mmCIF file of C-alpha atoms and ligand atoms in Angstrom:
data_model
loop_
_atom_site.group_PDB
_atom_site.id
_atom_site.type_symbol
_atom_site.label_atom_id
_atom_site.label_comp_id
_atom_site.label_asym_id
_atom_site.label_seq_id
_atom_site.Cartn_x
_atom_site.Cartn_y
_atom_site.Cartn_z
ATOM 1 C CA MET A 15 -4.186 20.621 7.205
ATOM 2 C CA VAL A 16 -6.004 20.527 10.491
ATOM 3 C CA MET A 17 -6.270 17.027 11.955
ATOM 4 C CA ASN A 18 -9.463 15.595 10.488
ATOM 5 C CA ARG A 19 -11.095 13.064 12.808
ATOM 6 C CA GLN A 20 -12.901 11.190 10.015
ATOM 7 C CA VAL A 21 -9.718 10.794 7.953
ATOM 8 C CA ALA A 22 -7.805 9.701 11.074
ATOM 9 C CA GLU A 23 -10.449 7.020 11.725
ATOM 10 C CA GLN A 24 -10.191 5.859 8.102
ATOM 11 C CA LEU A 25 -6.388 5.669 8.306
ATOM 12 C CA ALA A 26 -6.543 3.701 11.557
ATOM 13 C CA GLU A 27 -9.070 1.290 10.047
ATOM 14 C CA ALA A 28 -6.892 0.788 6.942
ATOM 15 C CA CYS A 29 -3.909 0.024 9.203
ATOM 16 C CA ARG A 30 -5.921 -2.540 11.183
ATOM 17 C CA ILE A 31 -7.151 -4.232 7.978
ATOM 18 C CA LEU A 32 -3.617 -4.418 6.553
ATOM 19 C CA GLY A 33 -2.355 -5.737 9.887
ATOM 20 C CA ALA A 34 -5.078 -8.369 10.055
ATOM 21 C CA TRP A 35 -4.045 -9.563 6.588
ATOM 22 C CA ASP A 36 -0.481 -10.098 7.818
ATOM 23 C CA MET A 37 0.939 -7.288 5.751
ATOM 24 C CA THR A 38 3.549 -6.377 8.302
ATOM 25 C CA HIS A 39 4.919 -7.236 11.700
ATOM 26 C CA GLY A 40 4.530 -5.343 14.943
ATOM 27 C CA ALA A 41 4.555 -1.591 14.603
ATOM 28 C CA GLU A 42 6.441 -1.492 11.294
ATOM 29 C CA GLY A 43 4.442 0.199 8.580
ATOM 30 C CA HIS A 44 2.151 3.129 7.977
ATOM 31 C CA VAL A 45 -0.670 4.490 5.877
ATOM 32 C CA SER A 46 -0.868 8.207 5.106
ATOM 33 C CA TYR A 47 -3.248 10.759 3.627
ATOM 34 C CA TRP A 48 -2.655 14.124 1.956
ATOM 35 C CA ASP A 49 -5.445 16.508 0.940
ATOM 36 C CA GLY A 50 -3.526 17.696 -2.118
ATOM 37 C CA GLU A 51 -2.813 21.244 -1.013
ATOM 38 C CA SER A 52 -1.745 21.436 2.637
ATOM 39 C CA ASP A 53 1.875 21.484 3.764
ATOM 40 C CA SER A 54 1.210 18.559 6.125
ATOM 41 C CA ILE A 55 -0.085 14.994 5.983
ATOM 42 C CA LEU A 56 -1.833 12.566 8.329
ATOM 43 C CA ILE A 57 0.009 9.318 9.023
ATOM 44 C CA ARG A 58 0.187 6.469 11.511
ATOM 45 C CA GLY A 59 2.616 7.625 14.178
ATOM 46 C CA LYS A 60 4.785 5.821 16.677
ATOM 47 C CA GLY A 61 4.824 5.957 20.444
ATOM 48 C CA ALA A 62 6.126 4.010 23.412
ATOM 49 C CA ASP A 63 2.654 2.594 24.133
ATOM 50 C CA GLN A 64 1.930 1.463 20.562
ATOM 51 C CA LEU A 65 0.231 -1.862 19.987
ATOM 52 C CA GLY A 66 1.300 -2.588 16.412
ATOM 53 C CA VAL A 67 -0.240 -1.820 13.025
ATOM 54 C CA ARG A 68 -2.903 -4.476 13.513
ATOM 55 C CA TYR A 69 -4.227 -2.704 16.584
ATOM 56 C CA THR A 70 -3.900 0.902 15.409
ATOM 57 C CA ARG A 71 -6.059 3.398 17.303
ATOM 58 C CA THR A 72 -7.346 6.671 15.910
ATOM 59 C CA SER A 73 -5.128 8.352 18.503
ATOM 60 C CA ASP A 74 -2.095 6.777 16.774
ATOM 61 C CA ILE A 75 -2.659 9.069 13.788
ATOM 62 C CA VAL A 76 -0.516 12.199 13.760
ATOM 63 C CA GLU A 77 -0.265 15.275 11.586
ATOM 64 C CA VAL A 78 3.276 15.878 10.336
ATOM 65 C CA ASP A 79 4.811 18.496 8.079
ATOM 66 C CA PHE A 80 7.075 17.869 5.088
ATOM 67 C CA ASP A 81 10.142 18.001 7.361
ATOM 68 C CA SER A 82 8.716 15.165 9.494
ATOM 69 C CA ASN A 83 7.930 17.435 12.435
ATOM 70 C CA THR A 84 4.915 16.317 14.450
ATOM 71 C CA LEU A 85 2.355 19.135 14.387
ATOM 72 C CA GLU A 86 -0.451 17.403 16.192
ATOM 73 C CA GLY A 87 -0.567 14.014 17.838
ATOM 74 C CA GLY A 88 -3.606 11.945 18.646
ATOM 75 C CA ARG A 89 -2.270 11.457 22.170
ATOM 76 C CA ALA A 90 0.811 12.230 24.234
ATOM 77 C CA GLY A 91 4.036 10.603 23.091
ATOM 78 C CA VAL A 92 2.915 9.612 19.601
ATOM 79 C CA ARG A 93 5.297 11.057 17.032
ATOM 80 C CA SER A 94 5.973 11.085 13.313
ATOM 81 C CA PRO A 95 7.491 7.819 12.039
ATOM 82 C CA SER A 96 11.060 8.150 10.759
ATOM 83 C CA GLU A 97 9.934 6.993 7.319
ATOM 84 C CA SER A 98 7.429 9.824 6.867
ATOM 85 C CA PHE A 99 9.889 11.202 4.258
ATOM 86 C CA LEU A 100 8.917 8.277 2.019
ATOM 87 C CA HIS A 101 5.317 9.511 2.088
ATOM 88 C CA THR A 102 5.867 13.258 1.872
ATOM 89 C CA TRP A 103 8.248 13.024 -1.095
ATOM 90 C CA ILE A 104 5.827 10.844 -3.052
ATOM 91 C CA PHE A 105 3.028 13.339 -2.383
ATOM 92 C CA ARG A 106 5.271 16.250 -3.283
ATOM 93 C CA GLN A 107 6.035 14.697 -6.680
ATOM 94 C CA ASN A 108 2.545 13.364 -7.406
ATOM 95 C CA PRO A 109 -0.187 15.891 -6.589
ATOM 96 C CA GLU A 110 -2.907 13.459 -7.670
ATOM 97 C CA ILE A 111 -1.956 10.906 -4.988
ATOM 98 C CA ARG A 112 -4.013 11.030 -1.781
ATOM 99 C CA SER A 113 -2.753 7.976 0.105
ATOM 100 C CA VAL A 114 0.460 5.966 0.451
ATOM 101 C CA VAL A 115 0.771 2.523 2.051
ATOM 102 C CA HIS A 116 4.169 1.314 3.213
ATOM 103 C CA MET A 117 4.321 -2.178 4.768
ATOM 104 C CA HIS A 118 6.810 -4.986 5.301
ATOM 105 C CA PRO A 119 5.071 -8.143 4.059
ATOM 106 C CA ARG A 120 7.049 -11.347 4.425
ATOM 107 C CA HIS A 121 6.674 -12.494 0.801
ATOM 108 C CA ALA A 122 7.970 -9.175 -0.534
ATOM 109 C CA MET A 123 11.069 -9.660 1.576
ATOM 110 C CA LEU A 124 11.567 -13.272 0.482
ATOM 111 C CA LEU A 125 11.104 -12.606 -3.240
ATOM 112 C CA THR A 126 13.415 -9.582 -3.247
ATOM 113 C CA ILE A 127 16.062 -11.312 -1.128
ATOM 114 C CA CYS A 128 16.155 -14.093 -3.743
ATOM 115 C CA GLU A 129 15.826 -11.609 -6.654
ATOM 116 C CA LYS A 130 12.835 -13.431 -8.098
ATOM 117 C CA GLU A 131 11.177 -11.684 -11.003
ATOM 118 C CA ILE A 132 7.488 -10.825 -10.626
ATOM 119 C CA PHE A 133 5.472 -11.251 -13.826
ATOM 120 C CA PRO A 134 1.886 -12.033 -14.863
ATOM 121 C CA MET A 135 1.487 -15.770 -14.295
ATOM 122 C CA HIS A 136 -2.236 -16.093 -13.583
ATOM 123 C CA GLY A 137 -5.435 -14.540 -14.884
ATOM 124 C CA ARG A 138 -7.596 -12.090 -13.020
ATOM 125 C CA VAL A 139 -8.738 -14.673 -10.456
ATOM 126 C CA TYR A 140 -6.866 -12.385 -8.141
ATOM 127 C CA GLN A 141 -6.991 -8.683 -8.994
ATOM 128 C CA GLY A 142 -3.250 -8.331 -8.466
ATOM 129 C CA ALA A 143 -2.484 -9.997 -11.814
ATOM 130 C CA LYS A 144 -2.947 -6.647 -13.538
ATOM 131 C CA LEU A 145 -0.324 -5.010 -11.346
ATOM 132 C CA ALA A 146 2.392 -7.121 -12.961
ATOM 133 C CA VAL A 147 1.603 -6.614 -16.662
ATOM 134 C CA ASP A 148 4.539 -4.241 -17.021
ATOM 135 C CA GLY A 149 6.639 -5.976 -14.358
ATOM 136 C CA ILE A 150 7.140 -4.769 -10.794
ATOM 137 C CA ASP A 151 10.344 -2.944 -9.955
ATOM 138 C CA THR A 152 12.397 -3.378 -6.809
ATOM 139 C CA TYR A 153 14.152 -0.499 -5.073
ATOM 140 C CA PRO A 154 17.678 -1.851 -4.690
ATOM 141 C CA THR A 155 18.387 -1.041 -1.036
ATOM 142 C CA SER A 156 16.830 -2.062 2.269
ATOM 143 C CA ILE A 157 17.779 1.178 4.030
ATOM 144 C CA THR A 158 14.794 2.990 5.504
ATOM 145 C CA ILE A 159 13.721 6.248 3.858
ATOM 146 C CA HIS A 160 14.359 8.489 6.854
ATOM 147 C CA ASP A 161 15.623 11.823 5.490
ATOM 148 C CA HIS A 162 15.022 14.265 2.629
ATOM 149 C CA ASP A 163 17.784 12.894 0.444
ATOM 150 C CA LYS A 164 16.527 9.304 0.662
ATOM 151 C CA GLY A 165 12.930 10.468 0.279
ATOM 152 C CA GLU A 166 13.699 12.384 -2.900
ATOM 153 C CA ARG A 167 15.650 9.485 -4.384
ATOM 154 C CA PHE A 168 12.897 7.018 -3.573
ATOM 155 C CA ALA A 169 10.145 9.275 -4.971
ATOM 156 C CA HIS A 170 12.218 9.650 -8.153
ATOM 157 C CA PHE A 171 12.458 5.842 -8.377
ATOM 158 C CA MET A 172 8.683 5.504 -7.859
ATOM 159 C CA GLY A 173 7.905 8.061 -10.586
ATOM 160 C CA LYS A 174 4.369 7.248 -11.745
ATOM 161 C CA LYS A 175 4.473 3.642 -10.500
ATOM 162 C CA LYS A 176 1.528 2.568 -8.392
ATOM 163 C CA VAL A 177 3.403 -0.234 -6.623
ATOM 164 C CA ALA A 178 7.031 -1.079 -5.915
ATOM 165 C CA LEU A 179 9.000 -3.600 -3.895
ATOM 166 C CA MET A 180 11.924 -2.614 -1.678
ATOM 167 C CA ARG A 181 14.763 -5.090 -1.390
ATOM 168 C CA GLY A 182 14.745 -6.993 1.918
ATOM 169 C CA HIS A 183 12.353 -4.395 3.291
ATOM 170 C CA GLY A 184 8.803 -4.229 1.974
ATOM 171 C CA ILE A 185 6.398 -2.551 -0.400
ATOM 172 C CA THR A 186 5.151 0.941 -1.217
ATOM 173 C CA VAL A 187 1.779 1.434 -2.871
ATOM 174 C CA VAL A 188 -0.049 4.636 -3.832
ATOM 175 C CA GLY A 189 -3.698 5.414 -4.462
ATOM 176 C CA THR A 190 -6.173 8.178 -5.112
ATOM 177 C CA SER A 191 -7.918 7.434 -1.804
ATOM 178 C CA ILE A 192 -7.163 5.539 1.396
ATOM 179 C CA GLU A 193 -9.362 2.666 0.215
ATOM 180 C CA ASP A 194 -7.706 2.622 -3.226
ATOM 181 C CA ALA A 195 -4.175 2.377 -1.803
ATOM 182 C CA THR A 196 -5.239 -0.197 0.798
ATOM 183 C CA VAL A 197 -6.936 -2.509 -1.701
ATOM 184 C CA ARG A 198 -4.019 -2.200 -4.132
ATOM 185 C CA ALA A 199 -1.579 -3.152 -1.356
ATOM 186 C CA LEU A 200 -3.664 -6.201 -0.468
ATOM 187 C CA GLU A 201 -3.923 -7.215 -4.129
ATOM 188 C CA LEU A 202 -0.179 -6.859 -4.516
ATOM 189 C CA ASN A 203 0.304 -9.059 -1.470
ATOM 190 C CA GLU A 204 -1.922 -11.783 -2.957
ATOM 191 C CA LEU A 205 0.153 -11.652 -6.148
ATOM 192 C CA LEU A 206 3.372 -11.939 -4.131
ATOM 193 C CA LYS A 207 2.071 -14.930 -2.167
ATOM 194 C CA ILE A 208 1.041 -16.784 -5.346
ATOM 195 C CA THR A 209 4.368 -15.900 -6.988
ATOM 196 C CA TYR A 210 6.260 -17.207 -3.960
ATOM 197 C CA GLU A 211 4.336 -20.481 -3.975
ATOM 198 C CA ALA A 212 4.800 -20.899 -7.740
ATOM 199 C CA TYR A 213 8.570 -20.565 -7.349
ATOM 200 C CA LEU A 214 8.431 -23.132 -4.541
ATOM 201 C CA LEU A 215 6.594 -25.561 -6.813
ATOM 202 C CA GLY A 216 8.949 -25.172 -9.730
ATOM 203 C CA ASP A 217 9.670 -22.873 -12.623
ATOM 204 C CA PRO A 218 6.755 -20.469 -13.221
ATOM 205 C CA LYS A 219 6.252 -19.123 -16.732
ATOM 206 C CA PRO A 220 4.573 -15.877 -17.818
ATOM 207 C CA LEU A 221 1.089 -15.948 -19.299
ATOM 208 C CA PRO A 222 0.882 -15.981 -23.112
ATOM 209 C CA GLU A 223 1.284 -12.493 -24.585
ATOM 210 C CA GLY A 224 -2.374 -12.430 -25.647
ATOM 211 C CA ASP A 225 -3.483 -12.999 -22.046
ATOM 212 C CA ILE A 226 -1.191 -10.233 -20.847
ATOM 213 C CA GLU A 227 -2.600 -7.845 -23.466
ATOM 214 C CA TYR A 228 -6.092 -8.739 -22.279
ATOM 215 C CA LEU A 229 -5.153 -7.952 -18.676
ATOM 216 C CA ARG A 230 -3.558 -4.706 -19.779
ATOM 217 C CA SER A 231 -6.587 -3.543 -21.734
ATOM 218 C CA GLU A 232 -9.217 -4.722 -19.303
ATOM 219 C CA HIS A 233 -10.912 -1.762 -17.781
ATOM 220 C CA GLN A 234 -14.657 -1.748 -18.064
ATOM 221 C CA PRO A 235 -16.178 0.413 -15.339
ATOM 222 C CA ASP A 236 -19.754 -0.499 -16.234
ATOM 223 C CA ARG A 237 -19.646 -4.104 -17.272
ATOM 224 C CA PRO A 238 -23.131 -5.497 -17.956
ATOM 225 C CA ARG A 239 -22.439 -8.727 -16.077
ATOM 226 C CA GLY A 240 -20.527 -9.848 -13.023
ATOM 227 C CA ALA A 241 -18.525 -7.803 -10.596
ATOM 228 C CA ALA A 242 -18.394 -4.058 -11.011
ATOM 229 C CA GLY A 243 -15.083 -2.661 -12.184
ATOM 230 C CA GLY A 244 -13.451 0.691 -11.501
ATOM 231 C CA GLU A 245 -14.189 2.621 -8.333
ATOM 232 C CA LYS A 246 -17.233 0.516 -7.387
ATOM 233 C CA GLY A 247 -15.287 -2.711 -7.757
ATOM 234 C CA MET A 248 -12.429 -1.321 -5.682
ATOM 235 C CA LEU A 249 -14.835 -0.318 -2.892
ATOM 236 C CA ALA A 250 -16.493 -3.753 -3.028
ATOM 237 C CA ASN A 251 -13.064 -5.317 -2.546
ATOM 238 C CA TYR A 252 -12.347 -2.942 0.323
ATOM 239 C CA ARG A 253 -15.557 -4.057 2.055
ATOM 240 C CA TYR A 254 -14.582 -7.701 1.518
ATOM 241 C CA TYR A 255 -11.182 -7.188 3.123
ATOM 242 C CA ALA A 256 -12.779 -5.122 5.912
ATOM 243 C CA MET A 257 -15.373 -7.812 6.686
ATOM 244 C CA MET A 258 -12.800 -10.618 6.562
ATOM 245 C CA SER A 259 -10.705 -8.767 9.092
ATOM 246 C CA GLY A 260 -13.673 -8.051 11.379
ATOM 247 C CA GLU A 261 -13.653 -4.289 10.731
ATOM 248 C CA MET A 262 -17.079 -4.275 9.154
ATOM 249 C CA GLU A 263 -20.230 -6.078 10.104
ATOM 250 C CA VAL A 264 -21.362 -8.631 7.539
ATOM 251 C CA PRO A 265 -24.838 -7.607 6.331
ATOM 252 C CA VAL A 266 -27.535 -10.301 6.485
ATOM 253 C CA ASP A 267 -30.649 -10.095 4.309
HETATM 254 ZN ZN1 ZN B 613 9.827 0.405 6.078
#
């Protein structure tokens, strides 16, 4: 895949939005894109002059192959992140996936350190409720995914999951577009924050089974009333997160 300027700009924007929403600290974390057929991906790289995920520049995006070699860098000194194996192995095993988000949000660390179960405990007031209807699994080790062996094992653990926690480390989220993976990561983070606060307050209980079934079945792309579902709803949420983080101008009628 030849470095695509538009995709690189999209990846950098997604990184800045995730950074603005406190999804990680410093330079730890990346968003990637794969076109589905090339033997390389685009991903946020690392360099000595980096400014952190929150301040990602388009020139921080690098093209790397499936052995984590940097093929093309946005600027001198920016290289493939060591955890690119996490991304490339997920793509390799899931041809339908176009984007992977890996971040280190604080609440994911806290909940996995304390081995707190994540389950549906609130309705769809936050979109993330649906992510937990079948539970959310935690990868049992905090070791970074920095070689083929670890990448393969982690991709096997992910299977067809769309989200996963990583013990004392962070989260990995996949999507069919950069926006899809970004919004899902932000929704997961909202769920984790509410879960954390519920455990602080006391002893949270799962929703009644009927409510969980409703969440599981709810997918109405063209609902006659209220917010759009499906792709349109996801893009609306992306714009919301982008505007809240100052990445997009707020339109005024
Ligand atoms: Zn990591």
